[in-house]
């Protein structure tokens, strides 16, 4: 079946999610990927949103963390302080799923400003709970479209810690979690090098050339010695994703 680059990104992001994961979900592309996983191969995944909804099973994708769909379909809803202090900082969440406006080669994220902090070109929404999610979840997946504006050589502001300056920087700062382990884009999948922690292309989506990936990245991107092709979306994955998005469009248009 034909598919778009955005569908490929969402499906590739959903596949690594496991039935046993307790997943802290960001709004937007992370939410689409996590709910696709729940509707296909990981029906028992526990999805948690920043507003305090635990075990939520939305029929449509939420507009924000305050969307009533999340609370209506949750196993329970707790206060935001409890969510962060007990569930997140207590080490009960295996996986955090984030997006961002900008990312660097060590998977640090910026969602605060583009340009100097005091005189920015663009002021972004800010971190919300993302800095805490990046620090306390067992590991982090990031999903972003690959472009020179988003994948930059240097971040003027780091909102959410990835691997810092690379190497063992997280450990030296006292962070005991893995940090970002996958970055899923509309062209490829990247993983941090085991030693340097620099993001490296490990899988290329069908029909995407290496040159196109290099041109879309703001630094000289590295490719793994053995780079595989991402499996194309299956009919089930596409049909489930499209049905979810169609329900969402109808619900939000009402």
mmCIF file of C-alpha atoms in Angstrom:
data_model
loop_
_atom_site.group_PDB
_atom_site.id
_atom_site.type_symbol
_atom_site.label_atom_id
_atom_site.label_comp_id
_atom_site.label_asym_id
_atom_site.label_seq_id
_atom_site.Cartn_x
_atom_site.Cartn_y
_atom_site.Cartn_z
ATOM 1 C CA UNK A 1 0.000 0.000 0.000
ATOM 2 C CA UNK A 2 1.189 3.523 -0.732
ATOM 3 C CA UNK A 3 2.065 5.582 2.307
ATOM 4 C CA UNK A 4 3.242 9.076 3.172
ATOM 5 C CA UNK A 5 6.510 9.971 4.881
ATOM 6 C CA UNK A 6 4.600 11.030 7.973
ATOM 7 C CA UNK A 7 2.770 7.691 8.101
ATOM 8 C CA UNK A 8 6.089 5.865 7.783
ATOM 9 C CA UNK A 9 7.506 7.919 10.673
ATOM 10 C CA UNK A 10 4.523 7.245 12.936
ATOM 11 C CA UNK A 11 4.480 3.520 12.179
ATOM 12 C CA UNK A 12 8.261 3.179 12.632
ATOM 13 C CA UNK A 13 7.936 4.973 15.977
ATOM 14 C CA UNK A 14 5.128 2.665 17.129
ATOM 15 C CA UNK A 15 6.873 -0.615 16.354
ATOM 16 C CA UNK A 16 9.509 -0.646 19.150
ATOM 17 C CA UNK A 17 6.880 -0.059 21.849
ATOM 18 C CA UNK A 18 6.238 -3.114 24.005
ATOM 19 C CA UNK A 19 3.169 -4.531 25.700
ATOM 20 C CA UNK A 20 4.846 -4.219 29.094
ATOM 21 C CA UNK A 21 5.929 -0.584 28.685
ATOM 22 C CA UNK A 22 4.701 2.165 30.972
ATOM 23 C CA UNK A 23 4.973 5.100 28.601
ATOM 24 C CA UNK A 24 4.906 8.850 29.301
ATOM 25 C CA UNK A 25 3.371 10.279 26.134
ATOM 26 C CA UNK A 26 3.853 13.675 24.518
ATOM 27 C CA UNK A 27 1.123 15.341 22.455
ATOM 28 C CA UNK A 28 1.285 15.205 18.645
ATOM 29 C CA UNK A 29 3.421 12.644 16.835
ATOM 30 C CA UNK A 30 4.373 10.739 20.032
ATOM 31 C CA UNK A 31 0.687 10.378 20.922
ATOM 32 C CA UNK A 32 -0.143 9.035 17.455
ATOM 33 C CA UNK A 33 2.676 6.476 17.626
ATOM 34 C CA UNK A 34 1.834 5.281 21.131
ATOM 35 C CA UNK A 35 -1.855 4.864 20.408
ATOM 36 C CA UNK A 36 -1.110 3.080 17.149
ATOM 37 C CA UNK A 37 1.021 0.604 19.105
ATOM 38 C CA UNK A 38 -1.841 0.135 21.585
ATOM 39 C CA UNK A 39 -4.286 -0.551 18.762
ATOM 40 C CA UNK A 40 -2.009 -3.082 17.044
ATOM 41 C CA UNK A 41 0.773 -5.121 18.651
ATOM 42 C CA UNK A 42 0.853 -3.725 22.224
ATOM 43 C CA UNK A 43 -2.764 -3.714 23.503
ATOM 44 C CA UNK A 44 -1.695 -3.754 27.160
ATOM 45 C CA UNK A 45 0.768 -0.858 27.031
ATOM 46 C CA UNK A 46 0.154 1.661 29.834
ATOM 47 C CA UNK A 47 -0.074 5.204 28.481
ATOM 48 C CA UNK A 48 0.412 8.130 30.848
ATOM 49 C CA UNK A 49 -0.073 11.796 29.985
ATOM 50 C CA UNK A 50 1.314 14.793 31.845
ATOM 51 C CA UNK A 51 -2.124 15.839 33.141
ATOM 52 C CA UNK A 52 -2.161 12.796 35.438
ATOM 53 C CA UNK A 53 -4.137 10.271 33.394
ATOM 54 C CA UNK A 54 -2.865 6.721 33.892
ATOM 55 C CA UNK A 55 -3.740 3.789 31.637
ATOM 56 C CA UNK A 56 -5.703 5.987 29.256
ATOM 57 C CA UNK A 57 -7.163 4.425 26.093
ATOM 58 C CA UNK A 58 -8.396 7.299 23.907
ATOM 59 C CA UNK A 59 -10.579 6.555 20.905
ATOM 60 C CA UNK A 60 -9.302 9.727 19.210
ATOM 61 C CA UNK A 61 -6.004 11.583 19.528
ATOM 62 C CA UNK A 62 -6.094 14.337 22.169
ATOM 63 C CA UNK A 63 -5.684 18.000 21.258
ATOM 64 C CA UNK A 64 -3.733 18.651 24.466
ATOM 65 C CA UNK A 65 -2.927 17.035 27.801
ATOM 66 C CA UNK A 66 -6.135 18.630 29.101
ATOM 67 C CA UNK A 67 -8.365 16.912 26.533
ATOM 68 C CA UNK A 68 -11.307 15.255 28.285
ATOM 69 C CA UNK A 69 -10.845 12.151 26.118
ATOM 70 C CA UNK A 70 -7.792 11.245 28.206
ATOM 71 C CA UNK A 71 -9.520 11.451 31.577
ATOM 72 C CA UNK A 72 -12.712 9.781 30.327
ATOM 73 C CA UNK A 73 -10.830 6.695 29.144
ATOM 74 C CA UNK A 74 -8.151 6.485 31.882
ATOM 75 C CA UNK A 75 -7.860 3.772 34.507
ATOM 76 C CA UNK A 76 -7.356 6.568 37.027
ATOM 77 C CA UNK A 77 -6.348 10.215 37.173
ATOM 78 C CA UNK A 78 -3.942 11.576 39.777
ATOM 79 C CA UNK A 79 -2.761 15.088 40.573
ATOM 80 C CA UNK A 80 0.087 16.554 38.541
ATOM 81 C CA UNK A 81 2.387 16.752 41.625
ATOM 82 C CA UNK A 82 1.767 13.056 42.299
ATOM 83 C CA UNK A 83 2.364 12.231 38.655
ATOM 84 C CA UNK A 84 5.787 13.855 38.667
ATOM 85 C CA UNK A 85 6.946 13.280 42.236
ATOM 86 C CA UNK A 86 5.829 9.653 42.668
ATOM 87 C CA UNK A 87 5.299 8.089 39.247
ATOM 88 C CA UNK A 88 8.007 9.829 37.212
ATOM 89 C CA UNK A 89 10.703 10.701 39.719
ATOM 90 C CA UNK A 90 10.015 7.456 41.558
ATOM 91 C CA UNK A 91 11.251 5.472 38.568
ATOM 92 C CA UNK A 92 7.950 3.793 37.643
ATOM 93 C CA UNK A 93 7.940 4.817 33.960
ATOM 94 C CA UNK A 94 9.952 2.732 31.501
ATOM 95 C CA UNK A 95 9.722 4.962 28.448
ATOM 96 C CA UNK A 96 9.204 8.624 27.630
ATOM 97 C CA UNK A 97 8.117 9.645 24.134
ATOM 98 C CA UNK A 98 9.012 13.219 23.157
ATOM 99 C CA UNK A 99 9.122 15.600 20.218
ATOM 100 C CA UNK A 100 10.810 18.958 19.872
ATOM 101 C CA UNK A 101 11.435 22.010 17.742
ATOM 102 C CA UNK A 102 15.194 21.437 17.496
ATOM 103 C CA UNK A 103 17.598 18.595 18.248
ATOM 104 C CA UNK A 104 21.398 18.361 18.104
ATOM 105 C CA UNK A 105 23.752 15.476 17.340
ATOM 106 C CA UNK A 106 23.659 14.275 20.959
ATOM 107 C CA UNK A 107 19.826 14.236 21.103
ATOM 108 C CA UNK A 108 19.473 17.317 23.288
ATOM 109 C CA UNK A 109 16.142 19.046 22.645
ATOM 110 C CA UNK A 110 15.148 22.703 22.403
ATOM 111 C CA UNK A 111 11.520 23.734 22.838
ATOM 112 C CA UNK A 112 12.216 27.162 24.383
ATOM 113 C CA UNK A 113 13.659 29.732 21.949
ATOM 114 C CA UNK A 114 15.239 29.960 18.503
ATOM 115 C CA UNK A 115 18.104 32.429 18.645
ATOM 116 C CA UNK A 116 19.501 34.240 21.722
ATOM 117 C CA UNK A 117 17.381 33.762 24.829
ATOM 118 C CA UNK A 118 17.025 37.484 25.570
ATOM 119 C CA UNK A 119 16.291 38.470 21.953
ATOM 120 C CA UNK A 120 14.960 35.313 20.273
ATOM 121 C CA UNK A 121 13.878 35.016 16.672
ATOM 122 C CA UNK A 122 11.078 32.727 17.842
ATOM 123 C CA UNK A 123 9.795 32.057 21.348
ATOM 124 C CA UNK A 124 8.548 28.469 21.629
ATOM 125 C CA UNK A 125 6.042 26.921 24.098
ATOM 126 C CA UNK A 126 8.734 25.837 26.556
ATOM 127 C CA UNK A 127 9.594 22.571 28.223
ATOM 128 C CA UNK A 128 6.462 21.735 30.190
ATOM 129 C CA UNK A 129 7.258 18.383 31.766
ATOM 130 C CA UNK A 130 9.742 17.336 29.059
ATOM 131 C CA UNK A 131 12.947 18.119 31.040
ATOM 132 C CA UNK A 132 11.801 15.861 33.892
ATOM 133 C CA UNK A 133 10.625 13.171 31.455
ATOM 134 C CA UNK A 134 14.027 13.241 29.718
ATOM 135 C CA UNK A 135 15.810 12.814 33.020
ATOM 136 C CA UNK A 136 13.691 10.246 34.836
ATOM 137 C CA UNK A 137 12.106 7.821 32.345
ATOM 138 C CA UNK A 138 14.027 4.602 31.828
ATOM 139 C CA UNK A 139 14.713 5.569 28.216
ATOM 140 C CA UNK A 140 13.530 8.147 25.695
ATOM 141 C CA UNK A 141 12.234 7.883 22.125
ATOM 142 C CA UNK A 142 12.085 11.082 20.076
ATOM 143 C CA UNK A 143 10.082 11.580 16.896
ATOM 144 C CA UNK A 144 10.709 14.562 14.601
ATOM 145 C CA UNK A 145 10.662 15.270 10.883
ATOM 146 C CA UNK A 146 14.219 15.551 9.526
ATOM 147 C CA UNK A 147 15.074 19.072 8.308
ATOM 148 C CA UNK A 148 17.966 21.554 8.572
ATOM 149 C CA UNK A 149 15.788 23.815 10.748
ATOM 150 C CA UNK A 150 15.049 21.045 13.233
ATOM 151 C CA UNK A 151 18.315 19.061 13.212
ATOM 152 C CA UNK A 152 20.900 21.712 14.038
ATOM 153 C CA UNK A 153 24.627 21.677 14.674
ATOM 154 C CA UNK A 154 24.330 23.774 17.833
ATOM 155 C CA UNK A 155 21.421 24.504 20.167
ATOM 156 C CA UNK A 156 21.226 28.028 21.519
ATOM 157 C CA UNK A 157 19.165 26.640 24.404
ATOM 158 C CA UNK A 158 18.874 23.104 25.788
ATOM 159 C CA UNK A 159 15.414 22.497 27.217
ATOM 160 C CA UNK A 160 15.603 18.727 27.685
ATOM 161 C CA UNK A 161 18.835 16.852 28.297
ATOM 162 C CA UNK A 162 19.740 14.152 25.819
ATOM 163 C CA UNK A 163 23.350 13.026 26.019
ATOM 164 C CA UNK A 164 24.722 16.487 26.760
ATOM 165 C CA UNK A 165 28.215 16.800 25.338
ATOM 166 C CA UNK A 166 28.297 13.099 24.465
ATOM 167 C CA UNK A 167 30.153 10.182 25.975
ATOM 168 C CA UNK A 168 29.374 9.657 29.664
ATOM 169 C CA UNK A 169 28.060 13.188 30.240
ATOM 170 C CA UNK A 170 24.711 11.953 31.594
ATOM 171 C CA UNK A 171 26.418 9.720 34.142
ATOM 172 C CA UNK A 172 28.771 12.509 35.219
ATOM 173 C CA UNK A 173 25.749 14.700 35.891
ATOM 174 C CA UNK A 174 24.241 11.982 38.088
ATOM 175 C CA UNK A 175 21.523 10.845 35.683
ATOM 176 C CA UNK A 176 21.009 7.092 36.013
ATOM 177 C CA UNK A 177 18.569 6.565 33.142
ATOM 178 C CA UNK A 178 19.539 5.708 29.549
ATOM 179 C CA UNK A 179 18.360 8.942 27.922
ATOM 180 C CA UNK A 180 17.439 8.959 24.227
ATOM 181 C CA UNK A 181 17.863 5.543 22.622
ATOM 182 C CA UNK A 182 16.001 6.179 19.340
ATOM 183 C CA UNK A 183 15.212 9.182 17.162
ATOM 184 C CA UNK A 184 12.586 8.334 14.560
ATOM 185 C CA UNK A 185 12.226 10.677 11.589
ATOM 186 C CA UNK A 186 10.302 10.722 8.325
ATOM 187 C CA UNK A 187 13.425 9.524 6.466
ATOM 188 C CA UNK A 188 15.340 7.264 8.836
ATOM 189 C CA UNK A 189 15.890 5.997 12.365
ATOM 190 C CA UNK A 190 18.883 7.146 14.399
ATOM 191 C CA UNK A 191 20.436 5.681 17.530
ATOM 192 C CA UNK A 192 23.276 7.031 19.694
ATOM 193 C CA UNK A 193 26.717 5.549 19.125
ATOM 194 C CA UNK A 194 27.503 3.256 22.103
ATOM 195 C CA UNK A 195 30.657 5.205 22.969
ATOM 196 C CA UNK A 196 30.346 8.776 21.709
ATOM 197 C CA UNK A 197 26.508 8.979 21.936
ATOM 198 C CA UNK A 198 26.425 10.874 18.634
ATOM 199 C CA UNK A 199 23.247 10.105 16.686
ATOM 200 C CA UNK A 200 23.905 7.624 13.886
ATOM 201 C CA UNK A 201 21.583 6.450 11.106
ATOM 202 C CA UNK A 202 20.832 2.747 11.608
ATOM 203 C CA UNK A 203 17.765 2.310 9.372
ATOM 204 C CA UNK A 204 16.652 4.122 6.200
ATOM 205 C CA UNK A 205 12.997 4.240 5.182
ATOM 206 C CA UNK A 206 11.996 2.755 1.802
ATOM 207 C CA UNK A 207 12.765 4.977 -1.191
ATOM 208 C CA UNK A 208 14.951 7.456 0.729
ATOM 209 C CA UNK A 209 18.501 8.091 -0.544
ATOM 210 C CA UNK A 210 21.454 8.710 1.766
ATOM 211 C CA UNK A 211 22.183 12.027 0.077
ATOM 212 C CA UNK A 212 18.715 13.259 0.917
ATOM 213 C CA UNK A 213 19.240 12.430 4.596
ATOM 214 C CA UNK A 214 22.604 14.217 4.629
ATOM 215 C CA UNK A 215 21.144 17.315 2.986
ATOM 216 C CA UNK A 216 18.299 17.471 5.502
ATOM 217 C CA UNK A 217 20.581 17.395 8.555
ATOM 218 C CA UNK A 218 22.350 20.436 10.003
ATOM 219 C CA UNK A 219 25.531 18.531 10.850
ATOM 220 C CA UNK A 220 27.619 15.927 8.931
ATOM 221 C CA UNK A 221 25.407 12.990 9.806
ATOM 222 C CA UNK A 222 26.974 9.583 10.352
ATOM 223 C CA UNK A 223 25.692 6.258 9.027
ATOM 224 C CA UNK A 224 26.179 2.967 10.843
ATOM 225 C CA UNK A 225 28.574 0.490 9.284
ATOM 226 C CA UNK A 226 25.587 -1.775 8.657
ATOM 227 C CA UNK A 227 22.510 0.260 7.749
ATOM 228 C CA UNK A 228 19.260 -1.594 7.077
ATOM 229 C CA UNK A 229 16.055 -0.637 5.284
ATOM 230 C CA UNK A 230 13.066 0.060 7.501
ATOM 231 C CA UNK A 231 10.294 -2.456 6.709
ATOM 232 C CA UNK A 232 7.471 -0.808 4.773
ATOM 233 C CA UNK A 233 4.148 -0.297 6.583
ATOM 234 C CA UNK A 234 1.821 -3.287 6.599
ATOM 235 C CA UNK A 235 -1.810 -3.035 5.520
ATOM 236 C CA UNK A 236 -2.914 -3.465 9.149
ATOM 237 C CA UNK A 237 -0.651 -0.666 10.377
ATOM 238 C CA UNK A 238 -1.800 1.763 7.698
ATOM 239 C CA UNK A 239 -5.474 0.934 8.045
ATOM 240 C CA UNK A 240 -5.368 1.272 11.832
ATOM 241 C CA UNK A 241 -3.473 4.568 11.719
ATOM 242 C CA UNK A 242 -5.737 6.064 9.060
ATOM 243 C CA UNK A 243 -8.866 5.007 10.926
ATOM 244 C CA UNK A 244 -7.516 6.616 14.109
ATOM 245 C CA UNK A 245 -6.722 9.851 12.282
ATOM 246 C CA UNK A 246 -10.123 9.896 10.559
ATOM 247 C CA UNK A 247 -11.937 9.449 13.898
ATOM 248 C CA UNK A 248 -9.823 12.266 15.286
ATOM 249 C CA UNK A 249 -10.665 14.590 12.387
ATOM 250 C CA UNK A 250 -14.376 13.919 12.769
ATOM 251 C CA UNK A 251 -14.319 14.407 16.530
ATOM 252 C CA UNK A 252 -12.395 17.675 16.424
ATOM 253 C CA UNK A 253 -14.476 19.080 13.566
ATOM 254 C CA UNK A 254 -17.703 18.637 15.508
#
